[in-house]
Coordinates of C-alpha atoms in Angstrom, one line a residue:
Chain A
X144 CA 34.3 14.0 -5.5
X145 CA 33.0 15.1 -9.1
X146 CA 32.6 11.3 -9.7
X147 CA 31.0 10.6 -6.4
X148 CA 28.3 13.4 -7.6
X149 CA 27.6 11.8 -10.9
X150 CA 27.1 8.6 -9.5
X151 CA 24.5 10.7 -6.9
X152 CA 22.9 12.3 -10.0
X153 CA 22.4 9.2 -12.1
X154 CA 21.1 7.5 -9.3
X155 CA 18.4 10.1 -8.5
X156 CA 17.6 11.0 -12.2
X157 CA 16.7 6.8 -12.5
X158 CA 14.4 7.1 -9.6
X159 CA 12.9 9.7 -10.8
X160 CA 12.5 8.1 -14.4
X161 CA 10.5 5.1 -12.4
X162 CA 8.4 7.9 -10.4
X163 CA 7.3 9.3 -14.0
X164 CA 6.9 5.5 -15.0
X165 CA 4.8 4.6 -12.1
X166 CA 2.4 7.7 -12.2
X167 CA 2.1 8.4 -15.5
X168 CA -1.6 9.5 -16.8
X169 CA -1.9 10.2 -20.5
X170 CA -3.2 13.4 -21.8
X171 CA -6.6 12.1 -22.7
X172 CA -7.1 10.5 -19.4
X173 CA -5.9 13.4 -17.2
X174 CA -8.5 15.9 -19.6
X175 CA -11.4 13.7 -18.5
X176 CA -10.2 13.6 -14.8
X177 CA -9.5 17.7 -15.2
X178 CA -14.3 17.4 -16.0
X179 CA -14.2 15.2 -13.1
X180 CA -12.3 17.4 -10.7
X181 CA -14.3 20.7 -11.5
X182 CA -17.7 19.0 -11.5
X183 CA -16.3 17.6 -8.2
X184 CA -15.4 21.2 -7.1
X185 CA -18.2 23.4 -8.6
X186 CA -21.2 20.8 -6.9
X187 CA -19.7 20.1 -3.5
X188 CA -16.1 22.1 -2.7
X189 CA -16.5 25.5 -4.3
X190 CA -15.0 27.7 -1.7
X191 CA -16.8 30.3 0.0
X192 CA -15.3 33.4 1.1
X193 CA -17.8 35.7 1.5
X194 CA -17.9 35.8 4.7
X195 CA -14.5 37.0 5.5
X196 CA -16.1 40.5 4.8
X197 CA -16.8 42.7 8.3
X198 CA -14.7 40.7 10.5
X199 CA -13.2 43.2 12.9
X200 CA -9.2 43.7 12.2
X201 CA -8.7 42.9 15.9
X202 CA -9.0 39.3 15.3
X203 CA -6.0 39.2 12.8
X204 CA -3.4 37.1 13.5
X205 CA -2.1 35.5 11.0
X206 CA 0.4 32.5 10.9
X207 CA 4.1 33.6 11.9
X208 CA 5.7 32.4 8.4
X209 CA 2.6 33.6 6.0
X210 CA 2.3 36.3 3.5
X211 CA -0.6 37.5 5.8
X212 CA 2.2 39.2 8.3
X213 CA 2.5 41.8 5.6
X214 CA -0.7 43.2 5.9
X215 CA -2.6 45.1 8.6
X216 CA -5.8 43.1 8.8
X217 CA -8.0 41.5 6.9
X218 CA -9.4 42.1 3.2
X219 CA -11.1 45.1 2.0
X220 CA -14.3 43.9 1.1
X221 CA -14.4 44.7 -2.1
X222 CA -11.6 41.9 -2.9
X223 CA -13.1 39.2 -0.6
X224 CA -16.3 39.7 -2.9
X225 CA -14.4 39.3 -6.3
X226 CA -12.4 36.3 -5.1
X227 CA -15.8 34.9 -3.9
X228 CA -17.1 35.7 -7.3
X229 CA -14.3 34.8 -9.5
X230 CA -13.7 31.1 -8.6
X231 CA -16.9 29.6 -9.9
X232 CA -16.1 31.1 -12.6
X233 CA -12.6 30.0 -12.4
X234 CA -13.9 26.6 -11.7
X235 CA -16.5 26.5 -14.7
X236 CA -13.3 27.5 -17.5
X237 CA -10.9 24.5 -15.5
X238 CA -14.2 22.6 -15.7
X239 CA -14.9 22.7 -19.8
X240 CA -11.3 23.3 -20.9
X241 CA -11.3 27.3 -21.4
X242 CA -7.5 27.8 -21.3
X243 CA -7.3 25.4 -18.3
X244 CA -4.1 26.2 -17.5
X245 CA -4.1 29.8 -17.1
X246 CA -7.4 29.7 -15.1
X247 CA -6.4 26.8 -13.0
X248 CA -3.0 28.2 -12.1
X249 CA -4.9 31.3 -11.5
X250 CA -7.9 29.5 -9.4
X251 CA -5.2 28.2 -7.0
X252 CA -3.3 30.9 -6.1
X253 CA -6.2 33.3 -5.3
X254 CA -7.2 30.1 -3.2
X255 CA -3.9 30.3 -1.5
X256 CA -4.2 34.1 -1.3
X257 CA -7.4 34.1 0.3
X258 CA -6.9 31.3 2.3
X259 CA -4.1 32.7 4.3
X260 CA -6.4 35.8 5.7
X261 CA -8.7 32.9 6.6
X262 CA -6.3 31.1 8.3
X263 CA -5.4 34.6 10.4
X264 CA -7.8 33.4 13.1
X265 CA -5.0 31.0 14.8
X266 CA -5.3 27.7 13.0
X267 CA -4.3 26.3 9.8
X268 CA -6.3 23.7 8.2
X269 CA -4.6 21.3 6.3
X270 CA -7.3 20.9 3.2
X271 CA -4.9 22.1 0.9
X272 CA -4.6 18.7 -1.5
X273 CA -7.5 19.6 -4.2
X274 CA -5.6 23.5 -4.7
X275 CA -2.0 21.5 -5.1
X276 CA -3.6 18.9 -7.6
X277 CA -5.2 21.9 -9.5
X278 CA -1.5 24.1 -9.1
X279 CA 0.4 21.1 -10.3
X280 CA -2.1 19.9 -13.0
X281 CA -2.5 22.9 -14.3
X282 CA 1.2 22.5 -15.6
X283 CA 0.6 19.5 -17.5
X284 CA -1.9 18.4 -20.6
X285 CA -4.7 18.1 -18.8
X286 CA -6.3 21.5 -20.9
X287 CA -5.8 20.3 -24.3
X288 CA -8.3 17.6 -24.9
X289 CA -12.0 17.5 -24.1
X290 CA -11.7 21.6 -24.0
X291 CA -13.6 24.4 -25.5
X292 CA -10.3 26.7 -25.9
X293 CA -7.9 23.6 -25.4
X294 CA -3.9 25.0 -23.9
X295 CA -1.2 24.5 -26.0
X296 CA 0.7 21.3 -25.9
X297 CA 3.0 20.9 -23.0
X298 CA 6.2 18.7 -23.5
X299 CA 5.6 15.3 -23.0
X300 CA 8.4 15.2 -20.3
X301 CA 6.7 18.4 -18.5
X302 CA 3.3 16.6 -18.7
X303 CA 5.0 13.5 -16.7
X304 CA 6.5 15.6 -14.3
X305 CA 3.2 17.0 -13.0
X306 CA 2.3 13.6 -12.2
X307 CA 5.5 12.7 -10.6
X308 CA 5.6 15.5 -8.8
X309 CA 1.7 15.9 -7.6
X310 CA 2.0 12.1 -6.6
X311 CA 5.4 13.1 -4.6
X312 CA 4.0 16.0 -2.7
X313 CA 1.1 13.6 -1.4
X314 CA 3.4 11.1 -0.4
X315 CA 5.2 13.2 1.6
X316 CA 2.2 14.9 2.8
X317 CA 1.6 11.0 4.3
X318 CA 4.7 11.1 5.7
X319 CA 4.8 14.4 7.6
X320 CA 1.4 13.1 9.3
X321 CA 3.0 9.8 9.7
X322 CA 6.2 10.3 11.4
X323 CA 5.4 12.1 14.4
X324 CA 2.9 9.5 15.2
X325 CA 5.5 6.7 15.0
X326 CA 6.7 8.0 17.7
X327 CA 3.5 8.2 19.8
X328 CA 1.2 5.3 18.5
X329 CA 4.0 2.9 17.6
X330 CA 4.7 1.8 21.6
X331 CA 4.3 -1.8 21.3
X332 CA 1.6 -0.9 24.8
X333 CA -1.7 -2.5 24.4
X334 CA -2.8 -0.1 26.8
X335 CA -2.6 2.5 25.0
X336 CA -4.4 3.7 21.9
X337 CA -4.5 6.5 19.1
X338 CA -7.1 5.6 17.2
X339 CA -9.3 5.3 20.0
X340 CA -8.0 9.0 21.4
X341 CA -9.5 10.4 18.4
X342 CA -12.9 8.1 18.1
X343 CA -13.7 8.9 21.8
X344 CA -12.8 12.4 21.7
X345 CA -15.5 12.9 18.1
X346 CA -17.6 10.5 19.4
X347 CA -18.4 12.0 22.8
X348 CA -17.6 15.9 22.6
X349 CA -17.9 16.2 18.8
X350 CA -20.8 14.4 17.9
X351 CA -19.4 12.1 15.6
X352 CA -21.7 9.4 16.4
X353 CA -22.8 8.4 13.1
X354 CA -22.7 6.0 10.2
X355 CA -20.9 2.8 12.1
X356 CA -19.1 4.5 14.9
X357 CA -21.7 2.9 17.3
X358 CA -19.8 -0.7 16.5
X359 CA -16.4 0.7 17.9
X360 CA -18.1 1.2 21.1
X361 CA -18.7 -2.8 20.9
X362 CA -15.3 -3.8 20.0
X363 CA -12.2 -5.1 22.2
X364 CA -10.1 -1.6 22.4
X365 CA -6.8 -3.4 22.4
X366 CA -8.2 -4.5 18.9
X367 CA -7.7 -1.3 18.0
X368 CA -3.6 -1.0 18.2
X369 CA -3.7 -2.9 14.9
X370 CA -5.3 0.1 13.5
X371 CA -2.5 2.6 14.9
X372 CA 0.3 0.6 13.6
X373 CA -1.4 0.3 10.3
X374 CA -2.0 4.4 9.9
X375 CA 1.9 4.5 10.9
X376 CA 3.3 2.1 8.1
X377 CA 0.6 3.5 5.5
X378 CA 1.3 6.9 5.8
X379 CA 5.5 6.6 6.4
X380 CA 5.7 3.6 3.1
X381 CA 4.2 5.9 0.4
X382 CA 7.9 6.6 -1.2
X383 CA 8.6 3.2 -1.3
X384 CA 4.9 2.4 -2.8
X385 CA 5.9 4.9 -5.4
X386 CA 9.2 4.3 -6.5
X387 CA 8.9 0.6 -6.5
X388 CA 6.2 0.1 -9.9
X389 CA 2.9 1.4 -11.2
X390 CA 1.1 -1.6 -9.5
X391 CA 2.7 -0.9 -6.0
X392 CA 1.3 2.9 -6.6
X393 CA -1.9 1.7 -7.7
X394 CA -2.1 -0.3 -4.3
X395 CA -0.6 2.6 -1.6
X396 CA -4.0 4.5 -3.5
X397 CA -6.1 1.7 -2.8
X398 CA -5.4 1.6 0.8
X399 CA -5.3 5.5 0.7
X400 CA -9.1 5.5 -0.3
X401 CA -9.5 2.5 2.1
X402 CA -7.8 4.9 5.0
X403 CA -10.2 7.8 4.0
X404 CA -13.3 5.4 4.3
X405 CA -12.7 3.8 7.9
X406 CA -12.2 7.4 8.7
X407 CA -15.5 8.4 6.8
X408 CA -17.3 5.3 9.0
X409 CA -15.7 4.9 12.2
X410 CA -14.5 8.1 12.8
X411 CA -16.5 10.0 11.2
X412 CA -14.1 12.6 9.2
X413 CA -14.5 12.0 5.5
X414 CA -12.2 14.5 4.1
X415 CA -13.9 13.7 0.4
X416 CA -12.3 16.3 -1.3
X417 CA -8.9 14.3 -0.9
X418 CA -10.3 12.1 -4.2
X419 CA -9.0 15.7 -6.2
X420 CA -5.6 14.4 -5.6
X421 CA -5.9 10.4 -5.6
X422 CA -8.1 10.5 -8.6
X423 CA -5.9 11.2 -11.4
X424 CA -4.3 8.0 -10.9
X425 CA -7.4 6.5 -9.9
X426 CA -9.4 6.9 -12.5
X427 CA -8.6 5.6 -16.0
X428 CA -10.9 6.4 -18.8
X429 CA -8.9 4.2 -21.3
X430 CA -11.5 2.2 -22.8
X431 CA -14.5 5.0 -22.9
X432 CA -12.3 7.5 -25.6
X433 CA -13.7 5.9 -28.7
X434 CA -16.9 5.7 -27.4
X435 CA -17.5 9.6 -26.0
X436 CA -16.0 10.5 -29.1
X437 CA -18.6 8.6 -30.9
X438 CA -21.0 9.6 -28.9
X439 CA -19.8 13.6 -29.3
X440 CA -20.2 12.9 -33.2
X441 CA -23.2 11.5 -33.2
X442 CA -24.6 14.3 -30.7
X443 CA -24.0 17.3 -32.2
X444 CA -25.9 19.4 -29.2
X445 CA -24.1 16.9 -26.8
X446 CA -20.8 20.0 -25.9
X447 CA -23.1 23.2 -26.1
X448 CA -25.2 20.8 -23.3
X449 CA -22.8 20.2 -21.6
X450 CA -21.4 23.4 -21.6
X451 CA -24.6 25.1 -20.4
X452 CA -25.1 22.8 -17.7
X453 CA -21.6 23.3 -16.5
X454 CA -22.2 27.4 -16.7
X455 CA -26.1 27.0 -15.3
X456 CA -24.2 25.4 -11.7
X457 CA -21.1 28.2 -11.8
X458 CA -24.0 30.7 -12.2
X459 CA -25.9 29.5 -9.6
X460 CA -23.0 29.9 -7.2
X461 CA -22.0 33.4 -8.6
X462 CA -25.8 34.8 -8.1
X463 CA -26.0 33.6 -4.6
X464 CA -22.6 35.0 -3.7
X465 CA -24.3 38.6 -5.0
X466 CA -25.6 39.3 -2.0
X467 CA -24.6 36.0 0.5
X468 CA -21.7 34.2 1.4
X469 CA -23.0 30.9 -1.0
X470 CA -23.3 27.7 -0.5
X471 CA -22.1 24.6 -1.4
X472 CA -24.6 23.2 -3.8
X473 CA -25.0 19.8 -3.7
X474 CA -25.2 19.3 0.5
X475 CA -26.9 22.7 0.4
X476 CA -29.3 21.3 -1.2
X477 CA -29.8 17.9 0.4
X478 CA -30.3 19.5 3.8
X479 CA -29.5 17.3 7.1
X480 CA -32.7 15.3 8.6
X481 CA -32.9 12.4 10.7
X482 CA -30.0 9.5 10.1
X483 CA -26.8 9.9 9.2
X484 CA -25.2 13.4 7.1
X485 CA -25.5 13.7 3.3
X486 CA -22.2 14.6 3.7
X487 CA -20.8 11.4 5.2
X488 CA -23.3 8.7 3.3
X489 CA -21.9 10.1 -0.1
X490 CA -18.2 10.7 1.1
X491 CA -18.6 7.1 1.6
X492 CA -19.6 6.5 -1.8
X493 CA -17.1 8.2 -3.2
X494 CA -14.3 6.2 -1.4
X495 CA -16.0 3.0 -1.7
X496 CA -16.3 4.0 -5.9
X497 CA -12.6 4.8 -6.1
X498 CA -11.3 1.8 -4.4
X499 CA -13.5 -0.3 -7.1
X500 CA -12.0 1.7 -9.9
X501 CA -8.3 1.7 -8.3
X502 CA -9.1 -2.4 -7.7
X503 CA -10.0 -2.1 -11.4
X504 CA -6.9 0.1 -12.8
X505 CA -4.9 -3.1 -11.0
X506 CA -5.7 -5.1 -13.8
X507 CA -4.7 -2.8 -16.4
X508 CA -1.9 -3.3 -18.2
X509 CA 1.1 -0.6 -17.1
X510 CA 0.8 2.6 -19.1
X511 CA 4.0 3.9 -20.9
X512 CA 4.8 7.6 -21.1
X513 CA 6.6 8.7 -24.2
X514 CA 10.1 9.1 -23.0
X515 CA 10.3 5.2 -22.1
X516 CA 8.2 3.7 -24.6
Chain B
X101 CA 24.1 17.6 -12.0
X102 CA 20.6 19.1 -12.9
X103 CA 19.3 15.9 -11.2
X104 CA 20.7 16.6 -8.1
X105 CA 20.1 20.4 -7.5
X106 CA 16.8 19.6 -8.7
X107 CA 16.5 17.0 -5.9
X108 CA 18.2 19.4 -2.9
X109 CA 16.2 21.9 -4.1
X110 CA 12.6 19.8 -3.9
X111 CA 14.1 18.8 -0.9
X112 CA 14.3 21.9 1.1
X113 CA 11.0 23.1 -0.7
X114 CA 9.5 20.2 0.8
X115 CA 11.2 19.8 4.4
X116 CA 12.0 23.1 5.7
X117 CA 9.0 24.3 6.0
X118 CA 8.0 20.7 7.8
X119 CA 11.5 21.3 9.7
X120 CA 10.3 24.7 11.0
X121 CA 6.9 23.3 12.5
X122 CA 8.6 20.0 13.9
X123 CA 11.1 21.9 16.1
X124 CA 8.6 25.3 16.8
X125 CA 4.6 24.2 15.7
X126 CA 4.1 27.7 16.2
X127 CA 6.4 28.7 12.9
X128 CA 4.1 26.1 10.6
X129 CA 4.2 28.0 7.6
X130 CA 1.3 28.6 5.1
X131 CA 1.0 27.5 2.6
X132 CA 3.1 24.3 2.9
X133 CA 2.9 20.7 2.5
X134 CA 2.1 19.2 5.9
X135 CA -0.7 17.3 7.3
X136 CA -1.3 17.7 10.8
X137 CA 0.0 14.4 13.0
X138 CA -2.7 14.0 15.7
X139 CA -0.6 11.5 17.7
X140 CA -2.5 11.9 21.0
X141 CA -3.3 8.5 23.2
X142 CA -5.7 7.5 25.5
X143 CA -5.2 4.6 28.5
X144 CA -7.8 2.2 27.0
X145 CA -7.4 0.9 30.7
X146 CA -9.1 4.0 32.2
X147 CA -13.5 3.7 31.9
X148 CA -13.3 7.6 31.6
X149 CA -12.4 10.4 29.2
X150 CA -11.3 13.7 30.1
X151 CA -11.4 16.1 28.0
X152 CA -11.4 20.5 27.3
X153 CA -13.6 22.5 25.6
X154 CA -14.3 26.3 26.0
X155 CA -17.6 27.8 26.5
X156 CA -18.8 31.4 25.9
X157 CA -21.5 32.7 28.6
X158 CA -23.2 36.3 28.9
X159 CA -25.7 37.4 31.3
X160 CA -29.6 37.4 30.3
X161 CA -30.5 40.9 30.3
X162 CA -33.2 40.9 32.4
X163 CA -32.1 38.8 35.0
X164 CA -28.5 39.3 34.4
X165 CA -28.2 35.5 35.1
X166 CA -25.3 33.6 33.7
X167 CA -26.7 32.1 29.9
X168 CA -23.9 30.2 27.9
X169 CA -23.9 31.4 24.0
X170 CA -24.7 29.4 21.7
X171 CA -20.8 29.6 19.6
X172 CA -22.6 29.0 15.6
X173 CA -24.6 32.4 16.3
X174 CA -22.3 34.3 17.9
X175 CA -18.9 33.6 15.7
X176 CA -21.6 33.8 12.8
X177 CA -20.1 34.2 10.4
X178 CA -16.6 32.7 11.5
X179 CA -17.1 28.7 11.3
X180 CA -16.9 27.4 15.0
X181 CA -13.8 25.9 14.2
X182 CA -12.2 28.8 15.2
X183 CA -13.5 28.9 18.7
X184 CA -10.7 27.6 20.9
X185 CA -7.4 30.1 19.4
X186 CA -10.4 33.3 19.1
X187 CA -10.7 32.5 22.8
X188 CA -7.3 31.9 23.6
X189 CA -6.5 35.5 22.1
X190 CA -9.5 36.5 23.9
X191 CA -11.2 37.6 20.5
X192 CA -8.3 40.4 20.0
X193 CA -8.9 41.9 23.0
X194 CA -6.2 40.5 25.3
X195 CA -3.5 42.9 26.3
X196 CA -0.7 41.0 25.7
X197 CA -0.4 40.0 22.0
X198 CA 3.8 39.0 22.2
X199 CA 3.9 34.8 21.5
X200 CA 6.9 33.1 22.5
X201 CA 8.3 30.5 20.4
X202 CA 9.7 27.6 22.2
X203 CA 11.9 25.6 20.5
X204 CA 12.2 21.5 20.3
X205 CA 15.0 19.0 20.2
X206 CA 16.8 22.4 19.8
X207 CA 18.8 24.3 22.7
X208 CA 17.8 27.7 21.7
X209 CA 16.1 29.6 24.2
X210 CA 13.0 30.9 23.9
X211 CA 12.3 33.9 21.6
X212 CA 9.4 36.5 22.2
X213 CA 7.8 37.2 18.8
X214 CA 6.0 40.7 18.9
X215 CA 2.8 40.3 17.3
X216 CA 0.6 43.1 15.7
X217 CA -1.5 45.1 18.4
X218 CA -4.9 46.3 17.2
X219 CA -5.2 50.4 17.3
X220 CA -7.4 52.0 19.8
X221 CA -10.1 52.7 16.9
X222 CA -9.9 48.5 16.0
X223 CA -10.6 47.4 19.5
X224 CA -13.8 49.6 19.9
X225 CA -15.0 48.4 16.5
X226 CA -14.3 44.3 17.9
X227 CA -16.4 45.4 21.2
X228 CA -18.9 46.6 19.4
X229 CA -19.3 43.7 16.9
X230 CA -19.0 41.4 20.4
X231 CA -22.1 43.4 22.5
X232 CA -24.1 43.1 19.2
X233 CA -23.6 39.4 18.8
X234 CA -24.6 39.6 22.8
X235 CA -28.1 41.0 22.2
X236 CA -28.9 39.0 19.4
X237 CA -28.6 36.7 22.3
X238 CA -30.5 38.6 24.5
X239 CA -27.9 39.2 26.7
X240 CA -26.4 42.4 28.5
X241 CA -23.6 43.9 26.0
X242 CA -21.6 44.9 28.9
X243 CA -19.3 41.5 29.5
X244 CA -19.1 37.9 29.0
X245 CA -17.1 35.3 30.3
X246 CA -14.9 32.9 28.3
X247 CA -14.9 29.7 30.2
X248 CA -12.6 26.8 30.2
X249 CA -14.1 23.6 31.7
X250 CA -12.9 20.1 31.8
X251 CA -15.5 17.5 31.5
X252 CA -15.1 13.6 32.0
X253 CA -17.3 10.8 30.7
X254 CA -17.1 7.3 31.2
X255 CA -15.9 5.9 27.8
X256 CA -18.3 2.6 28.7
X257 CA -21.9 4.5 28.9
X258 CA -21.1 7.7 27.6
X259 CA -22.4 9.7 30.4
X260 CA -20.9 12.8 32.2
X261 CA -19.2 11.8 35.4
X262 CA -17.6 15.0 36.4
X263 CA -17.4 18.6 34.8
X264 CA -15.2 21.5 36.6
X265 CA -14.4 24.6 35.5
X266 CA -10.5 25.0 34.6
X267 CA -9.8 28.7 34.3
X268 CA -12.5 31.5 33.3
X269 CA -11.8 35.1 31.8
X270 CA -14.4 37.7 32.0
X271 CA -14.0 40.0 28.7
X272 CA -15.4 43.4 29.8
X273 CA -16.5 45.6 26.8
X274 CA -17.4 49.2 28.2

């Protein structure tokens, strides 16, 4: 039995040795990605929770299994405007690398905190992946280059477990979306259809009728089952994408970001903010190092720029949410006209960028973390 | 062994809480890491679409004439979103709060799960936050009716073919 259990442990401890292979990012690559990811959050996903102040305590009911069934209602007021405060300011110190770790790991769990009142209406919404990245993240170097008040040095083993374990969690994100629909969409029934359940529904109740969800309309439906069977295998294969190399992980990312843009076009649901989570692996800054730090040589004023522009956007957000809820500041500010949503055209950029760069990061040659090298 | 009880212990980090929302949805925890499934189908055969949606309607008051709500403006500042499960707990006001959890692929019966009640001083402060969101609609603050209608289109041109009401529930708030 004690033998049997070995065999069991070795077995899992190489698997997860090829996981850490396969998703390794190096320290300098995951600090630029850490500027990325607060930009990212700070000009288009800064949360606002503002407005969770005067809701009546009769509409409380949270989830069942939640931390919100020990409490009697919602927020005092008082907390709901310092959590609304706090995270820009949060966001800024993850942003330039002011103890990243401490402020990121504290970012995401007031996130999680406040996020549980707001899901006390009846519904959970499932837009949790940025918060995980910045939890898990938070863990490995991603503070100690590129940063004003850099973290201290994680073990390089620690530092490849956040990857390994960030990339697991989505996987298995995948899969929990996946595997109930293999039972449904998988039915061999031209017929029937599940993509088409969701495009009509958006299309003709919602208003989803933008960007090139007209051309569905002009399409063979039984088409269309090719498109259920294809969400099934993508989102139920991500372990075996994983554990099989870092090429077969670069490729499940590609046709994640290529899942998130037919979404974005068709179906109109762009879910943009999942790039927070792909992107680490995505984006590989490799060949730019020598040249920002170069450029940061040659620029003295180049950081305290930087820096000020970074603070001049979190202030922004924390002078608004004095007196208002705040907003989100880039599609606050490019307000919606005629044609198709801010919101959509550049979720669509932003897919259609990280599927050139994961295309890209194909070509590169497999990165090495310490413990295998 | 570290490998292993680190593996059963991801494991059950990772699958009970999926576990508990496969066999009851209503026990999906939060936080967690699920995404939701949306495995619903449609007969590509049929040339029409039926689908639910809930409507909010006071009474203009003046003529006391039915007026439906417009749902941004009166949940403001709760995102719409949220319409459907405020109106199926009839915005706190419903008398029965108890859920009961049915259980899948599982032969436990069904368990009644005894939810917070709001106090007496909680449910005059939600009517009164409901008749002011009324006359900023320039309705009568006295009532409003949450309506659940079933509309079918025709998938080929888009237009309405048929729209009945399903169920309504007048919210009284004197």
């Amino acid at each position: 039995m004690k033998r049997l259990l070995r065999s069991i442990d070795d077995i899992i401890a190489a698997a997860w040795q090829r996981v850490k292979s396969n998703t390794f990012v190096t320290p300098e690559d995951s600090s630029l990605f850490r500027i990325f990811f607060g930009l990212y959050f700070l000009l288009s996903h800064t949360p606002r929770y503002g407005w969770l102040n005067d809701i009546p305590d009769a509409l409380y009911y949270p989830p069942i299994v939640s931390m919100g069934i020990f409490f009697d209602g919602f927020p005092p007021g008082i907390f709901v405007q310092i959590a609304n405060i706090a995270q820009p300011i949060l966001l800024f110190c993850v942003t330039v690398g002011i103890k990243a770790r401490l402020t990121g790991i504290a970012s995401a769990l007031l996130n999680f905190v406040v996020t549980t009142f707001i899901f006390s209406f009846g519904k959970i919404d499932h837009s949790f992946t940025p918060w995980l990245a910045l939890l898990v993240l938070s863990f490995s170097n991603w503070g100690t280059r590129y940063a004003v008040l850099p973290d201290k040095q994680s073990t390089s083993s620690t530092h490849s477990n956040c990857f390994a374990f960030l990339a697991t969690f989505m996987v298995f994100a995948m899969f929990t979306a996946g595997l109930e629909k293999a039972k449904f969409w998988v039915d061999f029934d031209l017929s029937t259809n599940g993509f088409l359940s969701w495009f009509y529904l958006g299309y003709f109740s919602l208003g989803r009728d933008e960007m090139l969800a007209p051309l569905v309309l002009k399409i063979d439906p039984r088409f269309f089952e090719i498109a259920d069977y294809t969400a099934v295998v993508f989102e139920l294969t991500g372990f075996l994408f994983l554990i099989f190399s870092q090429r077969s992980w670069r490729l499940w990312l590609i046709l994640a970001c290529a899942f998130h843009l037919a979404n974005t076009l068709l179906l109109n649901i762009s879910f943009h903010f999942q790039i927070l989570g792909y992107g680490v692996f995505i984006f590989r800054f490799s060949s730019f190092h020598q040249k920002i730090a170069a450029f940061i040589e040659s620029k003295r004023a180049a950081i305290p720029t930087f820096v000020s522009l970074v603070a001049a956007s979190a202030a922004i957000h924390v002078y608004q949410r004095i007196d208002s809820p705040g907003t989100s500041l880039l599609f606050g500010l490019l307000s919606k006209g005629e044609g198709p949503s801010p919101r959509l055209i550049i979720a669509s950029i932003v897919w259609l960028l990280a599927i050139v760069m994961a295309v890209a990061s194909l070509r590169l040659k497999d990165e090495k973390h310490p413990e295998k090298a | 062994m570290k490998h292993l009880a680190t593996f059963c212990a991801v494991s059950a980090f990772l699958g009970l809480p999926y576990a508990l929302k496969v066999v009851a949805p209503v026990l999906e925890p939060y936080p967690a890491i699920i995404f939701p499934s949306g495995h619903s189908k449609v007969d590509i055969n049929d040339t029409d679409l039926t689908y639910s949606r809930v409507a909010l309607v006071g009474f203009d008051k003046d003529t006391l004439a039915e007026k439906q709500l417009e749902p941004r403006a009166f949940l403001k500042p709760i995102p719409t979103q949220y319409l459907t499960y405020l109106a199926k707990n009839e915005f706190g006001l419903e008398a029965d709060r108890n859920e009961t959890i049915h259980f899948r692929y599982l032969s436990f019966p069904p368990r009644t799960f005894e939810r917070r009640k709001p106090s007496q001083e909680e449910i005059g402060e939600m009517k009164q936050w409901l008749r002011e969101k009324l006359i900023e609609q320039n309705c009568s603050g006295e009532r409003f009716i949450i309506r659940r209608s079933k509309t079918t289109i025709s998938t080929e041109t888009g237009e309405t073919i048929k729209r009945e009401i399903h169920s309504e529930k007048t919210i009284a708030l004197n």
